[in-house]
Amino acid sequence: MAERPLQFLNPDGQLIEKSPVDLDRAVALYRDMVLARVYDKKGVALQKQGRLATYAPFEGQEAAQVASAATLEQGDWMVPSYREPAAMWMHGYPMELLIATRRGTELGGSPPDDVRVLPVSIPVGSHMLHAVGLAWAERLRGTDRVAITYFGDGATSEGDFHEAMNFAGVLNAGCIFFCQNNGWAISLPREEQTAAETIAHKAVGYGMPGVLVDGNDALAVYEATRTAVERARSGAGPTLIEAQTYRMGPHSTADDPGRYRSPDATEEWRTRDPVERLRRYLADQGSWTPEWQAELEQDGSALVEQAVVTAETLPTFRPEEMFDGMFAELPPGIAAQRAEAGAI
Amino acid sequence: MAERPLQFLNPDGQLIEKSPVDLDRAVALYRDMVLARVYDKKGVALQKQGRLATYAPFEGQEAAQVASAATLEQGDWMVPSYREPAAMWMHGYPMELLIATRRGTELGGSPPDDVRVLPVSIPVGSHMLHAVGLAWAERLRGTDRVAITYFGDGATSEGDFHEAMNFAGVLNAGCIFFCQNNGWAISLPREEQTAAETIAHKAVGYGMPGVLVDGNDALAVYEATRTAVERARSGAGPTLIEAQTYRMGPHSTADDPGRYRSPDATEEWRTRDPVERLRRYLADQGSWTPEWQAELEQDGSALVEQAVVTAETLPTFRPEEMFDGMFAELPPGIAAQRAEAGAI
Amino acid sequence: MASRTLAQAITLALDNALGRSDDIIVLGEDVGRTGGVFRITDGLRAKHGAHRVVDTPLAESGIVGTALGLAVAGMRPVVELQFMGFSYPAFDQIISHVARMRHRTRHRFTVPMVIRIPYGGGIGAAEHHSESTETIYAHIPGLKVVVPSRPADAAGMLRAAIEDPDPVIFLEPIRMYRSVKEEVPDDSPPARLDTSTVERLGSDITLVSWGAMMKETREAAEKLAASGVSAEVVDLRCLAPMNVDTLAASVRKTGRAVVIHEAPRSAGLGAEVIASLQEHCAYDLEAPVARVTGWDTVIPLKMAEHHYLPSTERIVTTAERVLAS
Amino acid sequence: MASRTLAQAITLALDNALGRSDDIIVLGEDVGRTGGVFRITDGLRAKHGAHRVVDTPLAESGIVGTALGLAVAGMRPVVELQFMGFSYPAFDQIISHVARMRHRTRHRFTVPMVIRIPYGGGIGAAEHHSESTETIYAHIPGLKVVVPSRPADAAGMLRAAIEDPDPVIFLEPIRMYRSVKEEVPDDSPPARLDTSTVERLGSDITLVSWGAMMKETREAAEKLAASGVSAEVVDLRCLAPMNVDTLAASVRKTGRAVVIHEAPRSAGLGAEVIASLQEHCAYDLEAPVARVTGWDTVIPLKMAEHHYLPSTERIVTTAERVLAS
Ligand SMILES: Cc1ncc(C[n+]2csc(CCOP(=O)(O)OP(=O)(O)O)c2C)c(N)n1
Ligand SMILES: Cc1ncc(C[n+]2csc(CCOP(=O)(O)OP(=O)(O)O)c2C)c(N)n1
Ligand SMILES: [Mg+2]
Ligand SMILES: [Mg+2]
């Protein structure tokens, strides 16, 4: 078990080891991370304006999401929790549907047929098992597709995390368990969530590799995930990745972090910001200019704005759909209720 | 993490390290282990005669149960599963009540007031949490009492095992997790239960020590448990003990091991028999004679017979008790049903 | 066609399904090597392979959650949970995901899964082995909950459940596994999963039940017949979504009814039967519908179990009381 | 005495209980530092100590199972589960152990535990945050299930629940937390946990509900009054073990009833109310008891939630229909 997280870029954006990716890839990651930050800012703003019902900010976690999702191939499965919009759209989930979900409509839960991303999962810890089943199914079908699942530090305390890890180990499933340890589960700090030295250590109990990675270093996240994906794809089995990062904002727009943590820790983490870190690296490589940054932000804003407009002009969820959505074929008893509801 | 299990007596009963216990203790353990074997034989026989509704044999696991329970003090808590009658009576649970439970009557579930042993728990993996709560309560009360909980290799796959271990780690609870890894969970071999190298390795994920012990070596079991109990009592926290042993008989009297395992493995384990091993050691020490053995078996049989008689002459569970047992005070609705049942 | 027990009919249906499609995968604790605690999957692993009849680790939530992943990927998992009392660790997966995935994704991801759950008392088992909490599952939108009470129907219902595009909780009455035999085709066509069956025609009173309690219900009808009472017997079969058309038609005819179940009375499924009848045919009722049920207590262990489970006698007496009122 | 919201009344009751006995320990996710997602335990950690108001790891089964150990050892744990939809991972602990320990041990070991569960829709929350599955808990023998609908009652009921020697599921209607205020004593005496309350006298029809739906039920009674219908309003309060004496007395008087709940209709607790009324006063009923409930569907997210939750209008219309029949 590595005691120090995998890192390529130090907090100042200096390369401390040979980069595992070429510059093009680093540039692409940066572009998506800027988009992620633009999206997140927009999400917080929309919620303040009452245009979203709920929102779970992920500022600070852009590298963990973008760089991990970038390692996947079309056809691989993604099973997210609720704080990974960037990972989800990276893998094809339409941004407008993510916004739709947050607006409080069922329309957000249904990605296009060729998108293999499950919708947001709310019950903490419950969804990792689904990834195990998906990966297992691919093996049974003889494909080399893998499944990645995202979850937080808090989720590792749920029994279902344990069962998922254990099933994956026993089945040798092609599954990547990607833990975004952002230091907090609402108000509970990581130290009180578990007495384990690191979350990566938990892999020992399931006979799988546990990889600790600096979650704010996009290059490290990419490399760790790429390795795990390759391992899974080759049939060698699952990996647990702990990406150490930080939730810079509140848990949700209803949360007030001032109640449980000091702003100092947050400010300390700001010096390790994943976007700024990658920016410095690119700047050092001569691959970043202020003009390009402005362009990225403008393009990102335009994209997000467009997604918001699309989300806000989606058709409304009609009451009949409540009933029609339950089964492939409407059972008689529910049909009667549908009629009753229609008559009201 | 130790790669080899703690062992003092090799399978031939030879001391390979200085004994951790004096001869008196070894003699006492042997006496109780012979009693355990007598009890187990009787249990199987009674079930065959239709005098027990169910029975879960534990031949081969006598050292694991007797020597671990022998380390406890009065006032410590024990939270068993369903295959530890010997551990239970070692800690004061009346043998006749254990038989009563197996006969299929509620009367078995209620130990005397000074006995801090919870009754048999059937839902696999669910009861370890109770031990964590008990240990925590003792700390809150300012005592140094500890809680030990018994469970099998199969139980470690349940989510509740994980939650119990994690809570114990975080609370630093004075709790001993005693896993009798008897190689099988009904028909599932340990290797398919988890991909972990050993069950003891699972302790890593909770920041607690994991101790591997030869579960058929009474001296090793005693020493490992004594150390864990001391650790718990001193406030230093929980320990996971994996006692490697073997279920020589069927899972229950309804099970047919011939369907899933070869008799060879069982015979191989017979050479590591815990009772015979300790006998040889005592014989080497001049502390065992055939006459004493005969006496032990006779005394044991008499004790067990007496317990059977007591169990079989307990008052019957009256139908009213069904209702009266539900709450401290009979609620009106249930009182009505009680009357209705009485009228039938 | 051969004479088969309910257990054999279920085994046969599983065997046929495994033979019919490679998408079917049977999984659960001890279902492989040893053929399950009730030997329902006996022989299937040898015949269809260890990758299709899978012994899982001991974790019910894990089994169901993993099976959900299989199902979303297009497989058709048939899960066995050993006893209803051990379905509870999987409850969150069932209610929060299995039942909701279709709705959550507007038909994009679906869960064609069967969860087989042996249930009910009367076998003198240890605690937690005699549960009958069908109403809990019946209350969850998005699940179909069905229970056979005859071998031939069991085979057809299980086939239909496996072929159903939605999750089906398939309850199996333990004490009927080997207590009845009837002719069961070697390959049953799928049975309806949204209807009830009138098993016996009668004109004075309707007795309605499901699963294991059908035995005592049938016996009660016999006894009543002996004393000149013509009881109609309805096997509800499909508990959710419930379709009371057949039952209501029966009650419209007889004007009286008794509903029988072994679960505790309060908030049991009998209450839904009564409420539904009241909504469908209140004005045809000549007397209140009566319930013969388990009590609002824990079901006792072997030696006192008979004090709990509804007896034929209790059904007869209650029917007579209803007839007298 | 001061004017307090339901949330404040609950906070006060917890505060008083913690002050009264060192055996009380409040535990759950985020109950300490941040005072819980609804701020119900706000300030209690600072006042009573981090060892008595405990932030636990994120694991509901772990919380309840550990609390059971505390209770058996003589403590009086008061558990908070954040939302009813997150009570399901603890379901096995609740049904298999919390509800049964007394029975299993014939009063030797008992579980004086309160499990507080905020429940119900109408707050525009994310999926799983609007559940109302009270009937599931009400079906489990060995549990008391109660739900207040007024601040003063909430304080008294919570006190009684905490002092009760048996496990109590204490449901808290989320959308009422801060929507009503009334005078609540600084230290409420314990309230009864086995009775219902007639809130408003009437002679034409009985409206019975509980928890959050009492708001619409009260409004419906007002509206009906405006059109000359005298509706009696019963707050069921204590869902299990259910005591319908008060309700039956009301229905005997009015001859008509509507039961209102937000849970799905099928196998919901309204069915039990109907079945019980039928057993207690069938011959006093002048019309079938009607149900106004949530549908047998998943409750929609914010934008469509109003299509699901029973409205005042639906209650009024249904009552009028019952009155006309
Ligand atoms: C089973 C369950 N319990 C409780 C909650 C309420 N809840 C939502 S998020 C959260 C904290 C999750 O923390 P973590 O897993 O670290 O993820 P993060 O929010 O930090 O991304 C809690 C307790 C829930 N959604 N599901
Ligand atoms: C939750 C639950 N699932 C399934 C069962 C059925 N069952 C009883 S014992 C057992 C195997 C347990 O194996 P292990 O934990 O190794 O203990 P052992 O029986 O070997 O002592 C199973 C599956 C149960 N009792 N509880
Ligand atoms: Mg977190
Ligand atoms: Mg075992």
CSV table of C-alpha atoms and ligand atoms in Angstrom, one decimal, chain A residues 82-83 122-124 152-155 158 182 184-186 247 251, chain D residues 29-30 58 60 82 86 89 129, ligand 1:
chain,number,residue,atom,x,y,z
A,82,TYR,CA,-24.9,12.7,-7.5
A,83,ARG,CA,-21.8,14.9,-7.4
A,122,ILE,CA,-29.1,9.4,-4.4
A,123,PRO,CA,-29.0,6.7,-1.8
A,124,VAL,CA,-25.4,6.9,-0.7
A,152,GLY,CA,-17.6,9.7,-1.9
A,153,ASP,CA,-15.6,9.1,1.3
A,154,GLY,CA,-18.9,8.8,3.2
A,155,ALA,CA,-20.2,6.1,0.9
A,158,GLU,CA,-22.3,1.8,3.9
A,182,ASN,CA,-13.4,15.2,-0.7
A,184,TRP,CA,-16.3,15.5,4.1
A,185,ALA,CA,-19.6,13.7,4.1
A,186,ILE,CA,-21.8,16.7,4.8
A,247,ARG,CA,-15.1,19.9,-1.6
A,251,HIS,CA,-22.4,20.0,0.6
D,29,GLU,CA,-25.6,11.4,10.6
D,30,ASP,CA,-24.8,15.0,11.0
D,58,LEU,CA,-22.7,7.2,7.2
D,60,GLU,CA,-28.0,3.5,8.7
D,82,GLN,CA,-32.1,11.7,7.7
D,86,PHE,CA,-32.7,6.3,3.9
D,89,PRO,CA,-30.7,0.2,4.8
D,129,HIS,CA,-36.4,12.3,0.0
E,1,LIG,C1,-28.3,6.0,2.3
E,1,LIG,C2,-28.2,7.5,2.5
E,1,LIG,N1,-28.1,8.0,3.7
E,1,LIG,C3,-28.0,9.4,3.8
E,1,LIG,C4,-28.1,10.2,2.8
E,1,LIG,C5,-28.0,11.7,2.9
E,1,LIG,N2,-26.8,12.2,2.4
E,1,LIG,C6,-26.7,12.7,1.1
E,1,LIG,S1,-25.1,13.0,0.7
E,1,LIG,C7,-24.5,12.6,2.2
E,1,LIG,C8,-23.0,12.6,2.5
E,1,LIG,C9,-22.2,11.8,1.5
E,1,LIG,O1,-20.9,12.0,1.7
E,1,LIG,P1,-19.8,11.4,0.6
E,1,LIG,O2,-20.1,10.0,0.4
E,1,LIG,O3,-18.5,11.7,1.2
E,1,LIG,O4,-20.1,12.2,-0.7
E,1,LIG,P2,-20.0,13.7,-1.0
E,1,LIG,O5,-21.3,14.3,-0.7
E,1,LIG,O6,-18.9,14.3,-0.1
E,1,LIG,O7,-19.6,13.9,-2.4
E,1,LIG,C10,-25.5,12.2,3.0
E,1,LIG,C11,-25.4,11.7,4.4
E,1,LIG,C12,-28.3,9.6,1.5
E,1,LIG,N3,-28.4,10.3,0.4
E,1,LIG,N4,-28.4,8.3,1.4
